[in-house]
């Protein structure tokens, strides 16, 4: 089922209000390496990056998802 422009606008507004975005740059060819690493774990690249950052910052999933106070 296709989404309407109004639905997509609502989703984009929700994302803008509830998430921060990062844009990373990798050396040429490394995107495939990252995609393969995520695929081996059965997760998306986004989930892989989030898991790595949670581990690096020592946060639990609950802490990671909790909005900044």
Short mmCIF file of N, CA and C in Angstrom, two decimals:
data_model
loop_
_atom_site.label_atom_id
_atom_site.label_comp_id
_atom_site.label_asym_id
_atom_site.label_seq_id
_atom_site.Cartn_x
_atom_site.Cartn_y
_atom_site.Cartn_z
N UNK A 1 0.84 -1.17 0.00
CA UNK A 1 0.00 0.00 0.00
C UNK A 1 0.89 1.24 0.00
N UNK A 2 0.64 2.14 -0.91
CA UNK A 2 1.42 3.37 -1.02
C UNK A 2 1.02 4.35 0.08
N UNK A 3 2.00 5.11 0.52
CA UNK A 3 1.70 6.13 1.53
C UNK A 3 1.35 7.44 0.83
N UNK A 4 0.53 8.20 1.48
CA UNK A 4 0.15 9.50 0.93
C UNK A 4 1.21 10.53 1.31
N UNK A 5 1.16 11.66 0.65
CA UNK A 5 2.08 12.75 0.98
C UNK A 5 1.85 13.23 2.41
N UNK A 6 0.61 13.23 2.84
CA UNK A 6 0.30 13.66 4.21
C UNK A 6 0.89 12.68 5.24
N UNK A 7 0.81 11.38 4.95
CA UNK A 7 1.38 10.39 5.86
C UNK A 7 2.90 10.55 5.93
N UNK A 8 3.54 10.73 4.79
CA UNK A 8 5.00 10.88 4.78
C UNK A 8 5.41 12.16 5.50
N UNK A 9 4.63 13.21 5.32
CA UNK A 9 4.91 14.47 6.01
C UNK A 9 4.83 14.27 7.52
N UNK A 10 3.82 13.53 7.98
CA UNK A 10 3.66 13.26 9.41
C UNK A 10 4.83 12.44 9.94
N UNK A 11 5.26 11.44 9.19
CA UNK A 11 6.40 10.60 9.60
C UNK A 11 7.66 11.46 9.69
N UNK A 12 7.89 12.29 8.68
CA UNK A 12 9.08 13.14 8.68
C UNK A 12 9.07 14.11 9.86
N UNK A 13 7.90 14.65 10.19
CA UNK A 13 7.78 15.55 11.34
C UNK A 13 8.10 14.80 12.63
N UNK A 14 7.58 13.58 12.77
CA UNK A 14 7.85 12.78 13.97
C UNK A 14 9.35 12.51 14.10
N UNK A 15 9.97 12.10 13.00
CA UNK A 15 11.41 11.81 13.04
C UNK A 15 12.20 13.06 13.42
N UNK A 16 11.85 14.19 12.82
CA UNK A 16 12.56 15.44 13.11
C UNK A 16 12.46 15.80 14.59
N UNK A 17 11.30 15.56 15.19
CA UNK A 17 11.07 15.95 16.59
C UNK A 17 11.62 14.94 17.59
N UNK A 18 11.89 13.70 17.17
CA UNK A 18 12.23 12.65 18.12
C UNK A 18 13.59 11.98 17.90
N UNK A 19 14.29 12.34 16.86
CA UNK A 19 15.56 11.69 16.56
C UNK A 19 16.60 12.71 16.14
N UNK A 20 17.86 12.40 16.41
CA UNK A 20 18.98 13.16 15.87
C UNK A 20 19.52 12.37 14.70
N UNK A 21 20.09 13.05 13.72
CA UNK A 21 20.64 12.37 12.55
C UNK A 21 22.14 12.62 12.48
N UNK A 22 22.86 11.62 12.02
CA UNK A 22 24.29 11.72 11.77
C UNK A 22 24.54 11.36 10.32
N UNK A 23 25.50 12.01 9.73
CA UNK A 23 25.92 11.69 8.38
C UNK A 23 27.39 11.31 8.46
N UNK A 24 27.71 10.06 8.14
CA UNK A 24 29.11 9.63 8.25
C UNK A 24 29.70 9.45 6.86
N UNK A 25 30.99 9.64 6.78
CA UNK A 25 31.72 9.47 5.53
C UNK A 25 32.76 8.38 5.75
N UNK A 26 32.77 7.42 4.83
CA UNK A 26 33.69 6.29 4.91
C UNK A 26 34.65 6.30 3.73
N UNK A 27 35.82 5.72 3.90
CA UNK A 27 36.71 5.57 2.75
C UNK A 27 36.02 4.71 1.68
N UNK A 28 36.35 4.97 0.46
CA UNK A 28 35.76 4.23 -0.66
C UNK A 28 35.92 2.73 -0.44
N UNK A 29 34.83 2.00 -0.63
CA UNK A 29 34.85 0.55 -0.49
C UNK A 29 34.45 0.04 0.89
N UNK A 30 34.47 0.92 1.90
CA UNK A 30 34.17 0.48 3.26
C UNK A 30 32.68 0.31 3.52
N UNK A 31 31.85 0.94 2.71
CA UNK A 31 30.41 0.77 2.89
C UNK A 31 30.03 -0.69 2.73
N UNK A 32 30.61 -1.36 1.76
CA UNK A 32 30.33 -2.78 1.54
C UNK A 32 30.78 -3.62 2.73
N UNK A 33 31.87 -3.24 3.35
CA UNK A 33 32.37 -3.96 4.53
C UNK A 33 31.39 -3.80 5.69
N UNK A 34 30.90 -2.58 5.87
CA UNK A 34 29.94 -2.31 6.95
C UNK A 34 28.62 -3.03 6.68
N UNK A 35 28.16 -3.00 5.42
CA UNK A 35 26.92 -3.71 5.07
C UNK A 35 27.05 -5.20 5.35
N UNK A 36 28.20 -5.77 5.03
CA UNK A 36 28.43 -7.20 5.27
C UNK A 36 28.44 -7.51 6.77
N UNK A 37 29.06 -6.63 7.56
CA UNK A 37 29.11 -6.84 9.01
C UNK A 37 27.69 -6.81 9.60
N UNK A 38 26.88 -5.89 9.13
CA UNK A 38 25.49 -5.81 9.61
C UNK A 38 24.71 -7.04 9.16
N UNK A 39 24.90 -7.44 7.91
CA UNK A 39 24.18 -8.60 7.37
C UNK A 39 24.53 -9.87 8.14
N UNK A 40 25.79 -10.02 8.52
CA UNK A 40 26.20 -11.21 9.30
C UNK A 40 25.45 -11.29 10.62
N UNK A 41 25.11 -10.14 11.18
CA UNK A 41 24.37 -10.10 12.45
C UNK A 41 22.86 -10.09 12.23
N UNK A 42 22.46 -9.98 10.97
CA UNK A 42 21.03 -9.96 10.66
C UNK A 42 20.36 -8.65 11.05
N UNK A 43 21.11 -7.54 11.02
CA UNK A 43 20.57 -6.24 11.39
C UNK A 43 20.91 -5.21 10.32
N UNK A 44 20.29 -4.05 10.43
CA UNK A 44 20.56 -2.96 9.51
C UNK A 44 21.86 -2.26 9.89
N UNK A 45 22.37 -1.46 8.97
CA UNK A 45 23.55 -0.65 9.27
C UNK A 45 23.24 0.29 10.43
N UNK A 46 22.05 0.88 10.42
CA UNK A 46 21.66 1.78 11.49
C UNK A 46 21.68 1.07 12.85
N UNK A 47 21.14 -0.14 12.90
CA UNK A 47 21.13 -0.90 14.16
C UNK A 47 22.55 -1.25 14.59
N UNK A 48 23.41 -1.56 13.63
CA UNK A 48 24.82 -1.87 13.95
C UNK A 48 25.50 -0.64 14.55
N UNK A 49 25.34 0.49 13.92
CA UNK A 49 25.96 1.73 14.42
C UNK A 49 25.44 2.06 15.81
N UNK A 50 24.13 1.95 16.01
CA UNK A 50 23.56 2.21 17.33
C UNK A 50 24.13 1.26 18.38
N UNK A 51 24.24 -0.03 18.05
CA UNK A 51 24.78 -1.01 19.01
C UNK A 51 26.22 -0.68 19.36
N UNK A 52 27.02 -0.33 18.36
CA UNK A 52 28.42 0.02 18.61
C UNK A 52 28.54 1.28 19.47
N UNK A 53 27.70 2.27 19.20
CA UNK A 53 27.75 3.50 19.98
C UNK A 53 27.25 3.29 21.40
N UNK A 54 26.23 2.45 21.58
CA UNK A 54 25.76 2.13 22.93
C UNK A 54 26.88 1.47 23.73
N UNK A 55 27.58 0.51 23.09
CA UNK A 55 28.67 -0.18 23.77
C UNK A 55 29.80 0.80 24.10
N UNK A 56 30.14 1.66 23.18
CA UNK A 56 31.24 2.62 23.39
C UNK A 56 30.93 3.61 24.51
N UNK A 57 29.66 4.00 24.62
CA UNK A 57 29.28 4.97 25.65
C UNK A 57 28.86 4.30 26.96
N UNK A 58 28.81 2.97 26.96
CA UNK A 58 28.45 2.24 28.17
C UNK A 58 27.00 2.40 28.58
N UNK A 59 26.13 2.65 27.62
CA UNK A 59 24.72 2.85 27.93
C UNK A 59 23.92 1.58 27.64
N UNK A 60 22.89 1.39 28.46
CA UNK A 60 21.95 0.31 28.19
C UNK A 60 21.02 0.77 27.07
N UNK A 61 20.24 -0.15 26.52
CA UNK A 61 19.30 0.23 25.47
C UNK A 61 18.28 1.24 25.99
N UNK A 62 17.84 1.06 27.24
CA UNK A 62 16.88 2.01 27.83
C UNK A 62 17.50 3.40 27.94
N UNK A 63 18.75 3.48 28.41
CA UNK A 63 19.43 4.77 28.53
C UNK A 63 19.63 5.40 27.16
N UNK A 64 19.98 4.57 26.18
CA UNK A 64 20.24 5.05 24.82
C UNK A 64 18.99 5.68 24.22
N UNK A 65 17.84 5.05 24.45
CA UNK A 65 16.60 5.51 23.84
C UNK A 65 15.92 6.63 24.61
N UNK A 66 16.37 6.86 25.87
CA UNK A 66 15.75 7.89 26.70
C UNK A 66 16.10 9.27 26.15
N UNK A 67 15.10 10.10 25.95
CA UNK A 67 15.38 11.45 25.46
C UNK A 67 16.23 12.24 26.44
N UNK A 68 17.04 13.11 25.91
CA UNK A 68 17.87 13.97 26.74
C UNK A 68 16.99 14.84 27.61
N UNK A 69 17.33 14.93 28.86
CA UNK A 69 16.53 15.74 29.82
C UNK A 69 17.08 17.12 29.92
#
